XYZ file of C-alpha atoms in Angstrom:
546
model
C 0.000 0.000 0.000
C 1.118 3.541 -0.706
C 0.078 6.787 0.898
C -0.162 10.337 -0.381
C 2.722 12.168 1.129
C 2.832 15.920 1.678
C 6.127 17.437 0.504
C 7.516 20.881 0.964
C 4.847 21.961 -1.440
C 1.194 21.593 -0.456
C 0.572 18.758 -2.925
C 2.742 15.775 -3.798
C 2.389 12.508 -5.694
C 4.732 9.596 -5.035
C 5.074 6.493 -7.166
C 5.030 2.905 -5.951
C 8.756 3.054 -5.203
C 8.291 5.989 -2.853
C 9.890 8.512 -5.222
C 8.565 11.998 -5.876
C 6.636 12.254 -9.143
C 4.711 15.520 -9.110
C 4.288 18.416 -6.728
C 2.666 21.813 -6.550
C 2.395 24.580 -4.007
C -0.721 26.269 -2.832
C 0.168 28.760 -0.145
C -2.822 30.252 1.622
C -1.010 31.844 4.477
C -2.952 35.076 3.984
C -6.266 33.390 3.455
C -8.698 33.813 6.326
C -10.637 30.597 6.157
C -13.786 29.837 8.076
C -13.635 29.876 11.808
C -15.512 27.417 13.932
C -16.702 27.554 17.523
C -14.244 25.994 19.854
C -11.550 26.254 17.187
C -8.135 27.940 17.256
C -5.293 28.194 14.771
C -1.622 27.827 15.446
C -0.739 31.489 15.367
C -3.436 32.370 17.852
C -2.242 29.689 20.186
C 1.257 31.054 19.995
C 0.060 34.565 20.817
C -2.119 33.529 23.733
C 0.336 31.046 25.178
C -2.355 28.375 25.480
C -1.228 24.790 25.141
C -2.302 23.160 21.918
C -4.073 19.822 21.667
C -1.903 16.766 21.225
C -4.660 14.710 19.645
C -3.691 15.616 16.099
C -0.554 14.049 14.771
C 0.125 16.450 11.916
C 3.239 18.291 10.811
C 3.591 20.432 7.699
C 6.389 19.336 5.430
C 7.052 23.014 4.814
C 8.525 23.013 8.301
C 11.108 20.348 7.383
C 14.524 21.791 6.423
C 15.365 21.185 2.775
C 18.439 19.051 2.155
C 21.043 19.841 -0.442
C 20.477 16.686 -2.453
C 16.755 17.315 -2.805
C 16.001 18.100 -6.456
C 12.300 18.139 -7.303
C 12.691 19.177 -10.957
C 15.017 16.237 -11.620
C 12.486 13.845 -10.062
C 9.643 15.335 -12.132
C 11.590 14.835 -15.390
C 12.794 11.359 -14.518
C 9.351 9.956 -13.837
C 7.265 12.061 -16.200
C 4.778 9.878 -18.051
C 5.374 6.917 -15.779
C 2.735 7.561 -13.102
C 1.166 4.831 -11.054
C -2.316 5.037 -9.593
C -2.052 5.404 -5.865
C -4.139 3.194 -3.687
C -5.553 4.386 -0.419
C -4.317 2.461 2.559
C -7.063 1.184 4.821
C -4.757 0.083 7.587
C -2.664 1.912 10.104
C 0.572 0.360 8.788
C 3.374 2.837 8.428
C 5.114 3.269 5.083
C 8.751 4.052 4.647
C 9.351 7.371 2.907
C 12.410 8.884 1.228
C 13.419 10.593 4.429
C 16.856 10.020 5.964
C 16.862 7.930 9.129
C 16.879 9.916 12.354
C 20.179 11.141 13.661
C 20.902 11.448 17.341
C 19.199 14.519 18.752
C 16.323 14.373 16.322
C 12.638 14.026 17.242
C 10.155 12.018 15.199
C 6.786 13.653 14.678
C 4.022 11.471 13.353
C 2.051 13.136 10.544
C -1.326 12.432 8.987
C -1.180 12.265 5.200
C -4.786 11.341 4.393
C -7.432 9.032 5.781
C -5.974 5.589 6.180
C -2.313 6.551 5.667
C 0.410 7.774 8.021
C 4.064 8.573 7.645
C 6.987 9.516 9.834
C 8.775 12.814 9.260
C 12.006 13.518 11.048
C 12.291 17.035 12.449
C 15.674 18.169 13.786
C 15.302 19.257 17.376
C 17.445 22.310 16.651
C 15.782 23.369 13.402
C 16.611 26.923 12.318
C 14.013 29.690 12.427
C 13.495 29.424 8.671
C 12.309 25.856 9.103
C 9.109 27.009 10.820
C 7.662 27.389 14.295
C 8.589 25.321 17.320
C 7.512 21.722 17.718
C 4.785 22.666 20.155
C 3.446 25.332 17.836
C 3.657 22.994 14.869
C 1.036 20.631 16.349
C -2.273 22.270 15.417
C -5.093 22.082 17.915
C -7.717 19.489 17.187
C -10.305 22.175 16.771
C -8.395 24.683 14.669
C -10.203 25.616 11.461
C -7.372 27.673 9.974
C -3.855 26.745 8.907
C -1.039 28.906 7.689
C -0.949 26.677 4.604
C -3.975 24.962 3.142
C -3.397 21.188 3.228
C -4.717 19.842 -0.090
C -4.274 16.375 -1.581
C -5.006 15.043 -5.056
C -5.276 11.380 -5.961
C -4.642 10.106 -9.475
C -7.812 9.105 -11.340
C -9.939 10.616 -8.546
C -12.250 13.608 -8.424
C -11.759 14.043 -4.676
C -10.209 17.279 -3.487
C -9.431 18.706 -0.081
C -8.963 15.263 1.415
C -7.515 16.581 4.635
C -9.631 16.367 7.759
C -9.440 17.045 11.472
C -10.754 14.376 13.794
C -11.057 13.972 17.512
C -9.361 10.957 19.066
C -11.306 11.281 22.296
C -12.504 7.711 22.807
C -12.576 7.251 26.593
C -15.680 8.587 28.423
C -14.910 10.872 31.335
C -16.575 13.457 33.535
C -19.351 13.394 36.121
C -21.765 11.442 33.917
C -19.471 8.872 32.332
C -21.783 6.104 33.589
C -24.208 7.140 30.824
C -21.779 5.452 28.433
C -20.146 2.850 30.633
C -23.247 1.537 32.417
C -26.357 2.697 30.537
C -24.475 2.028 27.285
C -25.339 5.096 25.267
C -23.106 5.372 22.225
C -20.162 7.618 23.072
C -19.426 8.244 19.399
C -21.565 7.421 16.386
C -20.186 5.043 13.740
C -18.165 6.717 11.001
C -20.353 8.675 8.600
C -23.595 8.293 10.577
C -23.473 11.442 12.701
C -25.543 13.520 10.267
C -28.249 10.828 10.120
C -29.074 11.005 13.824
C -32.442 12.596 14.619
C -31.649 15.652 16.750
C -33.651 18.501 15.198
C -36.386 18.228 17.822
C -33.762 19.393 20.326
C -32.433 22.197 18.096
C -35.582 24.233 17.513
C -35.440 27.989 17.238
C -39.056 28.744 18.199
C -41.886 27.161 20.158
C -44.407 26.947 17.292
C -46.240 23.648 17.084
C -45.291 22.555 20.586
C -48.192 24.145 22.497
C -50.698 21.412 21.578
C -48.030 18.753 21.102
C -48.199 18.918 17.350
C -44.532 18.193 17.872
C -42.746 16.147 20.505
C -42.258 18.227 23.639
C -38.714 19.607 23.812
C -37.846 20.105 27.497
C -35.975 23.109 28.838
C -34.222 23.548 32.159
C -36.608 25.346 34.514
C -39.776 24.008 32.850
C -42.750 23.039 34.993
C -43.911 19.569 33.907
C -46.131 16.666 34.930
C -44.591 13.192 35.099
C -46.857 10.115 34.658
C -45.219 6.893 35.970
C -47.707 4.522 34.271
C -46.874 5.840 30.798
C -43.158 5.777 31.593
C -43.470 2.109 32.547
C -44.670 1.251 29.020
C -41.644 2.978 27.477
C -39.242 1.166 29.802
C -40.810 -2.159 28.909
C -40.552 -1.458 25.195
C -36.990 -0.102 25.351
C -35.212 -1.618 28.371
C -31.632 -0.497 28.823
C -28.923 -1.583 31.275
C -29.324 -0.303 34.842
C -32.610 1.510 34.159
C -34.608 2.424 37.250
C -38.276 2.940 38.055
C -38.431 6.209 40.022
C -41.798 5.480 41.659
C -40.343 2.447 43.449
C -38.596 4.776 45.912
C -41.591 7.038 46.552
C -43.398 7.026 49.921
C -46.034 4.261 50.186
C -48.535 6.142 52.337
C -50.430 7.750 49.407
C -50.694 7.153 45.682
C -48.904 9.548 43.333
C -50.230 8.616 39.858
C -48.904 11.937 38.556
C -46.464 14.429 40.089
C -45.695 18.072 39.369
C -41.968 18.585 38.789
C -39.382 21.121 37.728
C -36.650 20.261 35.212
C -33.392 21.030 37.013
C -30.852 19.617 34.540
C -30.667 18.172 31.012
C -27.886 16.315 29.257
C -27.979 14.779 25.798
C -26.758 11.378 24.693
C -26.665 9.346 21.515
C -29.019 6.323 21.325
C -28.510 3.220 23.386
C -26.043 0.890 21.699
C -28.498 -2.016 21.942
C -31.396 -0.150 20.300
C -29.318 1.578 17.645
C -27.974 -1.744 16.406
C -31.251 -3.633 16.839
C -32.181 -5.755 13.844
C -35.880 -5.555 14.631
C -37.098 -2.266 13.172
C -39.697 -1.918 15.914
C -36.956 -1.818 18.559
C -34.560 0.466 16.672
C -33.844 3.992 17.943
C -31.894 6.536 15.905
C -32.489 9.768 17.772
C -30.593 11.714 20.405
C -31.936 11.148 23.928
C -32.496 13.830 26.569
C -31.766 12.746 30.152
C -33.820 14.937 32.501
C -33.276 15.479 36.205
C -36.707 16.152 37.749
C -37.449 17.525 41.216
C -40.914 16.885 42.653
C -42.661 20.044 43.848
C -46.275 18.877 44.139
C -48.494 15.807 44.391
C -52.171 15.275 43.406
C -55.033 16.255 45.624
C -57.207 13.538 47.132
C -58.459 11.070 44.530
C -61.999 10.810 45.925
C -63.457 11.885 42.615
C -65.913 10.909 39.906
C -63.153 10.526 37.321
C -60.444 7.850 37.041
C -57.661 10.435 36.915
C -56.263 12.970 39.402
C -57.578 16.491 39.781
C -55.638 19.029 37.691
C -54.367 20.700 40.849
C -51.387 19.892 43.026
C -50.549 20.363 46.666
C -46.972 21.377 47.523
C -44.776 18.519 48.663
C -44.437 18.754 52.425
C -41.517 16.336 52.805
C -37.976 16.722 51.552
C -37.682 17.356 47.840
C -37.252 14.221 45.756
C -35.115 14.130 42.595
C -34.920 11.440 39.944
C -33.885 10.984 36.315
C -35.843 9.970 33.228
C -34.753 9.593 29.596
C -36.797 11.024 26.727
C -36.401 10.078 23.071
C -38.460 9.912 19.894
C -40.679 6.829 19.778
C -44.307 5.848 19.258
C -45.102 5.293 22.929
C -47.372 7.588 24.949
C -45.770 10.748 26.327
C -44.919 10.498 30.024
C -43.667 14.092 30.378
C -46.249 16.840 29.693
C -45.855 20.625 30.223
C -47.828 21.439 33.362
C -49.889 24.234 31.765
C -50.970 21.887 28.937
C -51.792 18.970 31.252
C -53.944 21.095 33.571
C -55.798 22.782 30.686
C -56.604 19.479 28.969
C -57.917 17.785 32.115
C -60.033 20.801 33.095
C -61.576 21.051 29.617
C -62.229 17.300 29.530
C -64.048 17.360 32.866
C -66.052 20.459 31.846
C -67.178 18.732 28.626
C -68.214 15.566 30.476
C -70.140 17.563 33.086
C -71.863 19.560 30.340
C -72.881 16.230 28.736
C -74.640 15.166 31.960
C -71.709 13.106 33.155
C -71.497 11.134 29.920
C -68.453 11.094 27.640
C -70.262 9.545 24.684
C -70.374 11.812 21.623
C -67.886 14.465 22.785
C -65.841 15.666 19.788
C -62.071 15.472 20.308
C -58.753 15.636 18.458
C -55.675 13.509 19.103
C -52.184 14.225 17.751
C -50.253 11.066 16.894
C -46.754 10.385 15.532
C -46.630 9.500 11.816
C -47.874 5.979 11.177
C -44.751 4.608 9.502
C -44.691 1.238 11.274
C -41.258 2.119 12.542
C -39.449 3.989 15.261
C -36.706 4.879 12.789
C -37.052 8.655 12.508
C -35.412 10.884 9.965
C -33.210 13.761 10.987
C -36.161 16.125 10.495
C -38.448 17.517 13.209
C -41.537 15.482 12.331
C -44.993 16.977 12.799
C -47.645 14.908 14.505
C -50.863 14.393 12.593
C -54.188 15.483 14.115
C -57.062 12.980 13.990
C -60.627 13.815 14.972
C -63.211 11.531 16.506
C -65.781 11.170 19.259
C -65.467 9.770 22.752
C -67.411 6.603 23.429
C -66.951 5.955 27.131
C -64.811 6.401 30.229
C -62.933 3.237 31.217
C -62.379 1.983 34.736
C -58.989 0.322 35.074
C -57.283 -1.609 37.818
C -53.526 -1.523 38.357
C -51.220 -3.725 40.365
C -48.672 -0.986 41.037
C -49.696 1.346 43.882
C -48.592 4.566 42.135
C -50.322 3.613 38.861
C -53.872 3.691 40.225
C -56.278 6.295 38.775
C -53.665 7.965 36.603
C -55.947 8.397 33.558
C -53.923 5.870 31.552
C -56.092 4.576 28.650
C -59.095 5.956 30.535
C -60.995 7.051 27.406
C -62.283 5.111 24.400
C -62.943 6.927 21.144
C -63.881 6.252 17.552
C -62.297 8.033 14.603
C -64.488 10.090 12.342
C -65.347 7.953 9.318
C -63.381 8.751 6.152
C -65.070 8.235 2.810
C -63.546 5.291 0.976
C -61.687 4.088 4.073
C -61.755 0.420 5.076
C -61.411 1.387 8.756
C -63.734 -0.746 10.883
C -63.850 2.150 13.342
C -63.447 0.051 16.443
C -63.023 2.030 19.680
C -59.413 2.806 20.606
C -58.198 3.625 24.109
C -56.360 6.876 24.838
C -54.900 8.519 27.921
C -56.821 11.415 29.417
C -53.871 13.815 29.104
C -53.576 13.249 25.332
C -57.114 14.378 24.429
C -57.943 17.860 23.056
C -61.596 18.916 23.313
C -62.662 20.403 19.964
C -64.855 23.128 21.448
C -63.033 24.255 24.599
C -64.488 26.851 26.921
C -61.257 28.858 26.739
C -58.140 29.020 24.643
C -55.052 27.113 25.631
C -52.895 29.132 28.043
C -50.012 31.006 26.486
C -46.665 29.253 26.494
C -44.569 30.563 29.397
C -41.933 32.999 28.183
C -39.548 35.481 29.713
C -40.864 38.986 30.259
C -39.308 41.928 28.443
C -37.350 43.027 31.523
C -35.952 39.543 32.103
C -35.075 39.151 28.428
C -33.245 42.489 28.410
C -31.262 41.463 31.497
C -30.391 38.100 29.901
C -29.201 39.770 26.697
C -27.014 42.154 28.701
C -25.524 39.275 30.701
C -24.900 37.296 27.511
C -23.134 40.289 25.953
C -20.932 40.652 29.026
C -20.051 36.950 29.122
C -19.159 36.701 25.445
C -16.915 39.757 25.639
C -14.787 38.469 28.495
C -12.380 37.258 25.827
C -12.527 38.371 22.155
C -11.848 34.799 21.093
C -15.153 33.614 22.588
C -17.120 35.251 19.795
C -14.470 34.262 17.285
C -14.587 30.539 17.978
C -18.028 29.855 19.495
C -20.265 32.115 17.413
C -21.201 29.750 14.567
C -21.731 26.052 13.980
C -18.539 24.034 13.618
C -17.447 23.528 10.013
C -18.321 19.843 9.664
C -16.770 19.650 6.192
C -13.370 20.048 7.829
C -14.069 18.551 11.254
C -15.748 15.582 9.701
C -16.468 13.632 12.880
C -17.961 16.535 14.850
C -21.566 15.352 14.471
C -20.429 11.861 15.413
C -19.041 13.169 18.706
C -21.453 15.965 19.671
C -25.112 15.108 20.280
C -26.699 18.581 20.077
C -24.439 21.300 18.610
C -24.884 24.640 20.350
C -23.365 28.011 19.469
C -23.874 31.673 20.322
C -25.782 32.708 17.207
C -28.366 29.953 17.822
C -28.856 31.172 21.394
C -29.401 34.702 20.090
C -31.929 33.463 17.518
C -33.824 31.645 20.251
C -33.911 34.812 22.325
C -35.319 36.833 19.432
C -38.014 34.247 18.682
C -39.144 33.858 22.336
C -38.125 30.215 22.420
C -36.856 30.253 26.004
C -39.415 29.773 28.757
C -37.100 31.075 31.485
C -33.581 32.386 32.041
C -32.322 29.074 33.442
C -32.779 27.569 29.980
C -30.482 30.216 28.468
C -27.820 29.381 31.048
C -28.223 25.680 30.205
C -27.560 26.357 26.515
C -24.434 28.333 27.395
C -23.310 25.383 29.508
C -23.980 23.107 26.530
C -21.535 25.126 24.398
C -18.902 24.416 27.023
C -19.785 20.740 27.469
C -19.619 20.128 23.711
C -16.165 21.690 23.597
C -15.073 19.523 26.526
C -16.223 16.343 24.824
C -14.650 17.042 21.447
C -11.405 18.561 22.736
C -8.792 17.549 25.254
C -8.347 18.710 28.817
C -5.516 21.215 28.858
C -5.634 22.498 25.279
C -6.452 26.102 24.398
C -10.090 25.569 23.457
C -10.842 23.567 26.552
C -9.451 26.372 28.704
C -11.269 29.051 26.708
C -14.613 27.258 27.133
């Protein structure tokens, strides 16, 4: 096997005997190429004094001192017209190059030629100033998007250009939540080339449109007030069991039933799918979307369940005991939602009870709408943010259910049966289907749905001022974290980072009233930092800047 080897010029072609055949120079030292968040070039690192990442084994041949016996024109003439097609090496085997063996006092720097090929270049430890920057400066940071010389490779009989790439070699999970990968077995890094196919757009929205009536999957934010339904969560855990999963309700007090609880979202972290479900052969068990792991703190429990309905009252009493925290994992699937925004849950239950009371305590004939995920017979979602379809029908009856689990009783799970409106030409037998009480929208409500909680103008102005102050602590913050990482150069970025976050996206969300509270803005700023930590190495310049 033979590799493409970068000579003093930016481009070089070597024949099967390892001899120089053709070369050209493309110096872009004055070109200001795209800058990416969390990225730094060599010159900046030299000026700031920050230590560069050691994860990239790259050295420019322009930094190697030219020897007296090196004659490129002679090589070009000698082998002109006698070119061999170069084959890409798919192994990590090293190839001997026409470079003199190391002398005492020399250091060997391992350089990346192109994907699948590596070579060793000997750099004298005491290279003169004309040979380039120091060894430390010559190792570009993993996240630098600019080079003093554009590294470009051409392969014979190939249309590929710009074959150089920067890749993270971070393969060992670390940090406070490393058990997400080691124990729960989320994928730490997606397989090569599959990062852009992961469904993550539901977590990257810019506005809140479509989420108020769950026409889209609810996207949680830190600080949100939500209702958690254990019975619905149980179904999801049974369908998608993962290592070391827990049932939060098992640790709740046994003195009274908590079929639903009012919680606040105190923390969110994002992970790639479970390894088991991503690789599942059965399409019905396959998951291809990013998961959101929520930390919930219970603030309220249902009022007494001595009622005429098999679900709790849409009011909560503050929790008198010590606050209880637990974790749940959300992801795109066709199971019933077990996390509902509190304002939406309360409004739906109140309107449902009003409609039943107005119908003399009978649910039969009440017109409703239900939003369901697309019926594609699969849990394999595209990378898009899929809309849920609205289906109309009429309620038939209220169901009485019995549950074995203490905290499942009278939760409203599958408490209503309905029939779809008949569609002309449809073969639907229109048999009654059971739905949960919290998933039903009454078609003629007595009042409009409450407005989505948003930050007031004063709070938003204060947040914008704080954001401006934070991003101007160091001019390089805006320079490297303002825009989405250039994934054409950092080709494995989407395979390493679950939900990319950057300053311009945060600003867009502020302008479109996406954020429900200021804690959510802080969480997105933290996500910028966490993404940089995962892709980069502890101790390099970008890690320290984040």
